[in-house]
PDB file of C-alpha atoms in Angstrom:
ATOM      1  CA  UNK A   1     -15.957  77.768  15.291  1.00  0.00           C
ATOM      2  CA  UNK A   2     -13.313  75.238  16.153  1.00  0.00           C
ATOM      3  CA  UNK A   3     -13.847  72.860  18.731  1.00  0.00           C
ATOM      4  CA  UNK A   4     -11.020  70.478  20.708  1.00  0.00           C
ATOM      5  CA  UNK A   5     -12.237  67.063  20.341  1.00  0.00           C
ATOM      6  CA  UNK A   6     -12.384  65.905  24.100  1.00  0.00           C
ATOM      7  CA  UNK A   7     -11.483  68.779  25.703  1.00  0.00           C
ATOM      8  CA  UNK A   8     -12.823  68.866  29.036  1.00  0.00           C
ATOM      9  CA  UNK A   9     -13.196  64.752  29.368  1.00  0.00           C
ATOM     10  CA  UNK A  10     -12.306  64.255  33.376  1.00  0.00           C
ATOM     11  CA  UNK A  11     -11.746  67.984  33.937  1.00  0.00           C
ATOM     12  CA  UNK A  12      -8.390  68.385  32.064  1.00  0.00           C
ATOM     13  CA  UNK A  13      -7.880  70.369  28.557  1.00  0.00           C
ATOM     14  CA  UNK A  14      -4.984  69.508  26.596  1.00  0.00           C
ATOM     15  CA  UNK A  15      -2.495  72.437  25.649  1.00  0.00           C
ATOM     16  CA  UNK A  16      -3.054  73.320  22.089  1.00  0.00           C
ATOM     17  CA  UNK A  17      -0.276  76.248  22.177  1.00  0.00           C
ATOM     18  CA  UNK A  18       2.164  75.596  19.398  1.00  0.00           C
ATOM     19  CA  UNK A  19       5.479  74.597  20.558  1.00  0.00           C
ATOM     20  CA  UNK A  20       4.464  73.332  23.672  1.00  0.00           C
ATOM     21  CA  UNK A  21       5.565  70.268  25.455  1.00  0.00           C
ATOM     22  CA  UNK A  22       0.902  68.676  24.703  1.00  0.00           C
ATOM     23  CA  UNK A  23       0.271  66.197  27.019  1.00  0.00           C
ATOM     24  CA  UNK A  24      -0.962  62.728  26.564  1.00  0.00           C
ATOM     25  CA  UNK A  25      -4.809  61.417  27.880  1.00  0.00           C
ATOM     26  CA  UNK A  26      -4.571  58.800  29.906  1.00  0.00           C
ATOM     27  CA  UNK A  27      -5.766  56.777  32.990  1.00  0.00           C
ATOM     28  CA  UNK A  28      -3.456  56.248  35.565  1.00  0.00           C
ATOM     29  CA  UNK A  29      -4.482  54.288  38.917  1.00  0.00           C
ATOM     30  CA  UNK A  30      -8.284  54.719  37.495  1.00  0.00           C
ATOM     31  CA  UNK A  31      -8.090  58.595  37.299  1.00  0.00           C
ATOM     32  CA  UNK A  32      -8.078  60.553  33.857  1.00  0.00           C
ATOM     33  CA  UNK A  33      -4.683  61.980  34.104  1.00  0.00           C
ATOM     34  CA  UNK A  34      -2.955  64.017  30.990  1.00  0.00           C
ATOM     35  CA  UNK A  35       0.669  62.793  30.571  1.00  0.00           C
ATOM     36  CA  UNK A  36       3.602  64.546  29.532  1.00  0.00           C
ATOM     37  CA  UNK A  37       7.846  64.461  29.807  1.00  0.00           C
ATOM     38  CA  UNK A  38       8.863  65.807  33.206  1.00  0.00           C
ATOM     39  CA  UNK A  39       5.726  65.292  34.855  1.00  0.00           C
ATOM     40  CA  UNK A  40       6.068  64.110  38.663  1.00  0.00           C
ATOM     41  CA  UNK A  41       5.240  60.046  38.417  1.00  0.00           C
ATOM     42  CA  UNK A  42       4.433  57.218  40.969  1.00  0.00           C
ATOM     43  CA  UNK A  43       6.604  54.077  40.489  1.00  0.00           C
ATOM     44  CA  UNK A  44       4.059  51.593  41.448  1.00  0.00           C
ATOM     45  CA  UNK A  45       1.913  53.078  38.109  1.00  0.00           C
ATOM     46  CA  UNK A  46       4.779  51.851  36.064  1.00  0.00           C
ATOM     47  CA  UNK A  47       3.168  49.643  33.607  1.00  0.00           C
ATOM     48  CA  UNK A  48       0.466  52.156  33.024  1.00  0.00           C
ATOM     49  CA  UNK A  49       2.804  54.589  32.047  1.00  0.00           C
ATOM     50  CA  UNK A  50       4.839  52.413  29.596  1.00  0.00           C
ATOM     51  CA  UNK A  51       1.167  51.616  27.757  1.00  0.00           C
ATOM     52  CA  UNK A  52       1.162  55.258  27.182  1.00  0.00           C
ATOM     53  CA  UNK A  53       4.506  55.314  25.844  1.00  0.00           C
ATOM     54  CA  UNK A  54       6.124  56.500  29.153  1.00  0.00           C
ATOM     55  CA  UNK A  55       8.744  55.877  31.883  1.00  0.00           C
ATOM     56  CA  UNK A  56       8.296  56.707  35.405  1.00  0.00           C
ATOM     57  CA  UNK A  57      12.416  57.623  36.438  1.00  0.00           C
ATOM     58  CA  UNK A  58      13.288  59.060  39.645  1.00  0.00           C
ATOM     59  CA  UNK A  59       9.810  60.043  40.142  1.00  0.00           C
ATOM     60  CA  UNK A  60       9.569  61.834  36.478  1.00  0.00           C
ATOM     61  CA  UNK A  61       8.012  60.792  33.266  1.00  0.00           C
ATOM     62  CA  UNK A  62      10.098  60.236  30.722  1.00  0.00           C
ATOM     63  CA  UNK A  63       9.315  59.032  26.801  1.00  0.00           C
ATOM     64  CA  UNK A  64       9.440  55.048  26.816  1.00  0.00           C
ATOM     65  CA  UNK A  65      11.977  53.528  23.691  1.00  0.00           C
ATOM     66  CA  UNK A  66       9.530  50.569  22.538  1.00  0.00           C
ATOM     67  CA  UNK A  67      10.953  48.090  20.534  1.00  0.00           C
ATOM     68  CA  UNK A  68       8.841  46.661  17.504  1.00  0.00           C
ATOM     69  CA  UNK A  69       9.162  43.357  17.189  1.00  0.00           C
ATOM     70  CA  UNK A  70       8.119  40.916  14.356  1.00  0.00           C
ATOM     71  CA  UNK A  71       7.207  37.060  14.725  1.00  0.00           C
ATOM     72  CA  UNK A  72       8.422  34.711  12.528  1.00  0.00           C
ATOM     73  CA  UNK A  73       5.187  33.813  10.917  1.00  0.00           C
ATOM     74  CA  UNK A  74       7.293  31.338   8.032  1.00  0.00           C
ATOM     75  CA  UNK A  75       6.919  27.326   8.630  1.00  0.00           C
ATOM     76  CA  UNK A  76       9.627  25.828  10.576  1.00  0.00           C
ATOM     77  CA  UNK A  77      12.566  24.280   8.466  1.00  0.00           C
ATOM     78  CA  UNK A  78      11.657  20.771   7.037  1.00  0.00           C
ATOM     79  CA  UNK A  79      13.828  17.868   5.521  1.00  0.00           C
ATOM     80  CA  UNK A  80      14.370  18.361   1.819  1.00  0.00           C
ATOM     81  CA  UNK A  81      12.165  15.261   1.437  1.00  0.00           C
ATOM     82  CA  UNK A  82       9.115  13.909   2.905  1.00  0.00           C
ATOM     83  CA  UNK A  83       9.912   9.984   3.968  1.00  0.00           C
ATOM     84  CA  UNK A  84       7.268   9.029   0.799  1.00  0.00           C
ATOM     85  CA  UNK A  85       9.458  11.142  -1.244  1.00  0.00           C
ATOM     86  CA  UNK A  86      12.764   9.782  -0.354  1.00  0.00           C
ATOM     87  CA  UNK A  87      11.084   6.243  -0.874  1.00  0.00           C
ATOM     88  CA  UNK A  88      10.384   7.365  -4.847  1.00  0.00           C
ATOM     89  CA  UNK A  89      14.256   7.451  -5.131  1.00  0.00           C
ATOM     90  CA  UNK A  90      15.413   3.977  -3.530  1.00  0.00           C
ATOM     91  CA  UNK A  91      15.417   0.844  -5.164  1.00  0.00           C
ATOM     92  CA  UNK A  92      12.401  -1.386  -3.434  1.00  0.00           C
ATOM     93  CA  UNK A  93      11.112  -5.296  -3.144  1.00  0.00           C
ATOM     94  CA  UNK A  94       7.916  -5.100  -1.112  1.00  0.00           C
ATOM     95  CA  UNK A  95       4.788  -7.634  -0.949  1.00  0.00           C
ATOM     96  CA  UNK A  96       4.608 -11.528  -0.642  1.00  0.00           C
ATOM     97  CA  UNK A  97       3.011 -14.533  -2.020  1.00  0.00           C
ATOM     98  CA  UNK A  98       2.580 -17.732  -2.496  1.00  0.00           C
ATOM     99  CA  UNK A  99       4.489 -20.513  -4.953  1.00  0.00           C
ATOM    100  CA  UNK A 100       4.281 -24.348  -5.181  1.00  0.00           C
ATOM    101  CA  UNK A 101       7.962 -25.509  -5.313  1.00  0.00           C
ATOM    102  CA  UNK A 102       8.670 -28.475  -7.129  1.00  0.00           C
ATOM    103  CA  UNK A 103       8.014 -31.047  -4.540  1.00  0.00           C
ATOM    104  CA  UNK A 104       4.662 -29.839  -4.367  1.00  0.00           C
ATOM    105  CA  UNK A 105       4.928 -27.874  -0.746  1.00  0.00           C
ATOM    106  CA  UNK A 106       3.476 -24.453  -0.777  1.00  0.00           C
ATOM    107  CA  UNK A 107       6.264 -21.669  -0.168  1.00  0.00           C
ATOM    108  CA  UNK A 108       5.369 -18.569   1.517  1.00  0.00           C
ATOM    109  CA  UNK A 109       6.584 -15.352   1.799  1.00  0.00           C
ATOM    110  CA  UNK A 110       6.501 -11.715   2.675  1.00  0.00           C
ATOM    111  CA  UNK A 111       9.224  -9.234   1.897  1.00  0.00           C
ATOM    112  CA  UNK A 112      10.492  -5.335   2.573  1.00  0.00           C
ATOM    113  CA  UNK A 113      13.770  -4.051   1.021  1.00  0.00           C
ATOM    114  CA  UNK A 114      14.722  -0.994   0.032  1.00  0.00           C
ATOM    115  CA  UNK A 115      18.520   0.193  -0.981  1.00  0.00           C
ATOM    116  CA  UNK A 116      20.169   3.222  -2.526  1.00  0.00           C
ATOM    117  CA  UNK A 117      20.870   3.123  -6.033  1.00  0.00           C
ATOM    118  CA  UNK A 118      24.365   2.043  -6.189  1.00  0.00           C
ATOM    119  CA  UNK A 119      24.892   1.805  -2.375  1.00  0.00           C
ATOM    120  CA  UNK A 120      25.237  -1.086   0.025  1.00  0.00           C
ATOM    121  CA  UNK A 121      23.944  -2.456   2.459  1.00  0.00           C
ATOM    122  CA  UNK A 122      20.296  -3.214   2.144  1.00  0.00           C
ATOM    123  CA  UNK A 123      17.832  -2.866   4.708  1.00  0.00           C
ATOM    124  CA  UNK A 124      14.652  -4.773   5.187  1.00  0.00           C
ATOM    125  CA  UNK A 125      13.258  -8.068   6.502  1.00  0.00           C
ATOM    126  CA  UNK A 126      11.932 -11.196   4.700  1.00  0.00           C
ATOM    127  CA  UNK A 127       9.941 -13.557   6.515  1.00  0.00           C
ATOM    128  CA  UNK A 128       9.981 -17.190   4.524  1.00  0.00           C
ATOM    129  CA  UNK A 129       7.835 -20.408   5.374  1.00  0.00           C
ATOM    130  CA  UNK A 130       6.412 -23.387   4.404  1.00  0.00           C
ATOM    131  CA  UNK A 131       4.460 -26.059   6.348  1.00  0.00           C
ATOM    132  CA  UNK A 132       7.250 -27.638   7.984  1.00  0.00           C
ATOM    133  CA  UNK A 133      10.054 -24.464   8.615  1.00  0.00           C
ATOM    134  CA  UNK A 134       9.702 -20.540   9.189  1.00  0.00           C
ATOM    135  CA  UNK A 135      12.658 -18.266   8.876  1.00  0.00           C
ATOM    136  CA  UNK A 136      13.126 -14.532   9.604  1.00  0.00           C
ATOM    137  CA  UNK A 137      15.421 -12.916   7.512  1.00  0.00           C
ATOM    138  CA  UNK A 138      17.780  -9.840   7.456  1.00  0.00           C
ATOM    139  CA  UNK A 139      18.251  -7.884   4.141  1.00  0.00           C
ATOM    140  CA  UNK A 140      21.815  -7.393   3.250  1.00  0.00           C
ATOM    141  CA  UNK A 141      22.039  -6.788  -0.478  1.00  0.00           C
ATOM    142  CA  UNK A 142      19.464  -5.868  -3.119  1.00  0.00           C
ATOM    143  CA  UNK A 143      20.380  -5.490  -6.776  1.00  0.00           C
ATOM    144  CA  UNK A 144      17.341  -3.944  -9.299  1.00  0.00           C
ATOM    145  CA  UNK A 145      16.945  -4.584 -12.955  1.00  0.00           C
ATOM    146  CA  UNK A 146      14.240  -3.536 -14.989  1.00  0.00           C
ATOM    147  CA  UNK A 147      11.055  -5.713 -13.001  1.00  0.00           C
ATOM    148  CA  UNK A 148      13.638  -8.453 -11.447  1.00  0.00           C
ATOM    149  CA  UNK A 149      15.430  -7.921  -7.947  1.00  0.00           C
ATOM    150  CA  UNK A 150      18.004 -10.206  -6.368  1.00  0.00           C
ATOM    151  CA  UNK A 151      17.424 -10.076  -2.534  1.00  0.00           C
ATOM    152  CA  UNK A 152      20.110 -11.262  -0.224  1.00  0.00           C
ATOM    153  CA  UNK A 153      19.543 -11.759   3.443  1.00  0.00           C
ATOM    154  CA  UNK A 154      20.807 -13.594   6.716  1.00  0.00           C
ATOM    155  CA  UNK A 155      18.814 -15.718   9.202  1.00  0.00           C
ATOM    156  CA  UNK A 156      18.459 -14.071  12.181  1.00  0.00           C
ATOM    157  CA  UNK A 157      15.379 -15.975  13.838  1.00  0.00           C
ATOM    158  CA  UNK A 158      13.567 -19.844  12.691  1.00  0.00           C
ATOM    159  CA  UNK A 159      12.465 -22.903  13.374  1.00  0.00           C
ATOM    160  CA  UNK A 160      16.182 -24.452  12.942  1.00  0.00           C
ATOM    161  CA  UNK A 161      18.714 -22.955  15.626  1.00  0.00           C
ATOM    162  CA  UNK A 162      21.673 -24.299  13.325  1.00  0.00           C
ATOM    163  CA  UNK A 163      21.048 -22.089  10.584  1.00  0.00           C
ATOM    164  CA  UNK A 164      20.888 -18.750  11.998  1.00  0.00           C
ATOM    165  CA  UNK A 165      23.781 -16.988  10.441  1.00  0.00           C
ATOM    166  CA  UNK A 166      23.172 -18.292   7.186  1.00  0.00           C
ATOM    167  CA  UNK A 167      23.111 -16.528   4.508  1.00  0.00           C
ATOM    168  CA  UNK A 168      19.739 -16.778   1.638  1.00  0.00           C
ATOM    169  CA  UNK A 169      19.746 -15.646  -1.969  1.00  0.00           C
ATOM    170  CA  UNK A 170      16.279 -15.407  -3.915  1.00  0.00           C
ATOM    171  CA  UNK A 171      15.209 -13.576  -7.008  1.00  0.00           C
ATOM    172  CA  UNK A 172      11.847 -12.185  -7.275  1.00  0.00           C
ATOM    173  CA  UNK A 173       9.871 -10.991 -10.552  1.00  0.00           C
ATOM    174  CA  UNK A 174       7.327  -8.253 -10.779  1.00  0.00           C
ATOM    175  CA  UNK A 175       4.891  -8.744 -13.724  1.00  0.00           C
ATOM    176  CA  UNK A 176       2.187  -6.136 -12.669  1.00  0.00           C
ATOM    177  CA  UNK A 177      -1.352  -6.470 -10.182  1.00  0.00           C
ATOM    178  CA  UNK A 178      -3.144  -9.015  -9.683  1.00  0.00           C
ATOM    179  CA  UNK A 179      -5.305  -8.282 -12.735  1.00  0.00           C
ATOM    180  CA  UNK A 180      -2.830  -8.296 -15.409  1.00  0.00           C
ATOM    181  CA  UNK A 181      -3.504 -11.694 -15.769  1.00  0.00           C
ATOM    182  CA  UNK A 182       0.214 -12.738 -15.324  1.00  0.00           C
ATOM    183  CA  UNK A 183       1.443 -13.535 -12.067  1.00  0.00           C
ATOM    184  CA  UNK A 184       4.389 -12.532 -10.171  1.00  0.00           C
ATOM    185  CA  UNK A 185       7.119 -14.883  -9.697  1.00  0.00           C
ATOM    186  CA  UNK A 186       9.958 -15.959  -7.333  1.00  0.00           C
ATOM    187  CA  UNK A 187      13.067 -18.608  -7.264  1.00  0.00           C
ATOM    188  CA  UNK A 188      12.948 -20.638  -4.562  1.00  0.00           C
ATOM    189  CA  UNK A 189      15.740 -19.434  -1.409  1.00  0.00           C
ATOM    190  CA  UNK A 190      18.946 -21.162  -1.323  1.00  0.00           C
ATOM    191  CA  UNK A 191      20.931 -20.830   1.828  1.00  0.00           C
ATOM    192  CA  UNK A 192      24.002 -21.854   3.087  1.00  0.00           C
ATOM    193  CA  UNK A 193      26.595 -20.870   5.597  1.00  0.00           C
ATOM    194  CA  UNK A 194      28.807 -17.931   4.521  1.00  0.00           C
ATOM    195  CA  UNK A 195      31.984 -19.233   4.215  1.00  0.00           C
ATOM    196  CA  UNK A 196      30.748 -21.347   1.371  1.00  0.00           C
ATOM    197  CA  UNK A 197      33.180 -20.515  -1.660  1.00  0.00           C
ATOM    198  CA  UNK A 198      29.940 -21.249  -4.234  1.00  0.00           C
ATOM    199  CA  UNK A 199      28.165 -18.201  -3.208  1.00  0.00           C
ATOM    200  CA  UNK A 200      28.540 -15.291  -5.753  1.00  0.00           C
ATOM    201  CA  UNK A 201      31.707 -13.039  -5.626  1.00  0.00           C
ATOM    202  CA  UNK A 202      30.887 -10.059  -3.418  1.00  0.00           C
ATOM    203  CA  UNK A 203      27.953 -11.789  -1.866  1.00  0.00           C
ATOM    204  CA  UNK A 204      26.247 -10.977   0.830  1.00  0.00           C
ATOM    205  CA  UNK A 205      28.099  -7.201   0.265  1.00  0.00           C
ATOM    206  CA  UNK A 206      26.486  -6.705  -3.091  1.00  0.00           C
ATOM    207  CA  UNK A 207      23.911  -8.884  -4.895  1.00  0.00           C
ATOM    208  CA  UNK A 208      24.756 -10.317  -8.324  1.00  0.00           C
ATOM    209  CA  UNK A 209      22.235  -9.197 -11.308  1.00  0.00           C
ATOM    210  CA  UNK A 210      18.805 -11.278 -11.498  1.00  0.00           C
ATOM    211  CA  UNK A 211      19.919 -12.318 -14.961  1.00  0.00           C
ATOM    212  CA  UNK A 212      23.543 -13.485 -13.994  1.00  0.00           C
ATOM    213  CA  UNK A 213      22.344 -15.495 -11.156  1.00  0.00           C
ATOM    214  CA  UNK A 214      22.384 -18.990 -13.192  1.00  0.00           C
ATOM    215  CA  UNK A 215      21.434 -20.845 -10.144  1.00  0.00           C
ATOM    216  CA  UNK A 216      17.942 -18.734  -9.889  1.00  0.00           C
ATOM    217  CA  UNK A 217      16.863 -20.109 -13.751  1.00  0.00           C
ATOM    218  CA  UNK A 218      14.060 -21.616 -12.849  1.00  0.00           C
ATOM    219  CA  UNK A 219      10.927 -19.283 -11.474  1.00  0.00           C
ATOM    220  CA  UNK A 220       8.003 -20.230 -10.107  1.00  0.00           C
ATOM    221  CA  UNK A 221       4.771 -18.314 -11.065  1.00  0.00           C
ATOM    222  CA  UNK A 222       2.554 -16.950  -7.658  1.00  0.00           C
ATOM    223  CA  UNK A 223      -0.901 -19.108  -6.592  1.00  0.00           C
ATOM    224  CA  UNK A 224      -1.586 -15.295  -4.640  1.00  0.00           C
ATOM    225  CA  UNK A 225      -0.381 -12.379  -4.024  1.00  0.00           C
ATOM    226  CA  UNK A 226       1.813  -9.275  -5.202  1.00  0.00           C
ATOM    227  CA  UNK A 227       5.305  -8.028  -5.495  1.00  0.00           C
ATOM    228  CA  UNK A 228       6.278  -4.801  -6.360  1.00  0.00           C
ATOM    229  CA  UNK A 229       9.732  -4.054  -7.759  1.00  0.00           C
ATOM    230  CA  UNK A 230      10.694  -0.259  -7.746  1.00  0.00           C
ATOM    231  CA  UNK A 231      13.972   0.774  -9.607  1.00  0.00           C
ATOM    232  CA  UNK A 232      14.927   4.566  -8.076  1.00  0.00           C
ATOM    233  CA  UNK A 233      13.674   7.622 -10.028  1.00  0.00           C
TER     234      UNK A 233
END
């Protein structure tokens, strides 16, 4: 015995002649209706049809075209480097300290540069003190070798209004943490206006090697503190 699974539901019964145009179940308006192509329609039942695959056109059903669409489930488009990444590849100064000069007078400093390998200009800030003057410093060159860096900057703010403008050369020297047992070390700052023809050639466009810079012979090992140098990867 066959038997039409949910014939009779709302007092219709499906067509199961071969060939024919079989209608669809559905509820339309809240009534169990049985859809099919050509059927009279009501316009205001429009969205009910069109969930049953339907149209409702000049007062006739008609099949509805759906459209599959797909959502872009992949992440959105990122930069080919993460901003830690890109900071693997530059050549970096970053950290401060503390150094007796040679008079005796504590010199302290904090510093951020970081350049592309064989690019100009530098970017960063170095702020410079000790108990009597306070500069603030822009980077304009930094040159890398091995654990040395040669940092040139500019005064931009300080204690002494005459020398903003003027242009600072320092060499720094990374020789591991705090733990290794041998402290970092630094050259003290010389500055001077920029017209002065005894600054190095190319300066402040491009820094001069830590190891050429004669001037910078003498460095002076850190009380405290830590500078990392970073040559690009």
């Amino acid at each position: 015995m066959l038997f039409v699974v949910g014939a009779g539901v709302g007092g219709f019964r499906p067509s199961l002649a071969a060939g024919q145009n079989t209608c669809k179940p559905a509820v339309i308006g809240g009534k169990h209706k049985c859809l099919r192509v050509g059927q009279r329609c009501t316009a205001r039942y429009q969205a009910a049809y069109k969930r049953y695959g339907f149209m409702c056109v000049n007062g006739r059903l008609r099949k509805h075209a759906t459209t599959i669409t797909t959502t872009n489930t992949s992440p959105p488009p990122t930069t080919t480097t993460a901003p830690n990444q890109q900071l693997v590849h530059q050549n970096r100064v970053y950290g401060g300290g503390q150094f007796m000069g040679p008079d005796g007078t504590p010199r302290n400093f904090a510093v951020d540069a970081h350049a592309e390998p064989g690019s100009n200009p530098a970017f960063g800030d170095i702020e410079y003190g000790n108990p009597v003057h306070y500069s603030h410093e822009q980077i304009a060159c930094l040159t890398v070798s091995g654990n040395k860096a040669t940092l040139g900057a500019m005064f931009t703010q300080g204690d002494r209004p005459e020398t903003i403008g003027y242009l600072v050369l320092m060499v720094v020297v990374d020789n591991g943490t705090p733990l290794s047992g041998n402290p970092d070390q630094a050259t003290l700052q010389v500055s001077g206006p920029p017209n002065d023809p005894t600054w190095p050639a190319g300066f402040p466009n491009a820094c001069p090697a830590p190891d050429t810079a004669a001037a910078f012979a003498t460095y002076f090992p850190f009380s405290g503190g830590d500078i990392v140098v970073q040559n690009a990867k």
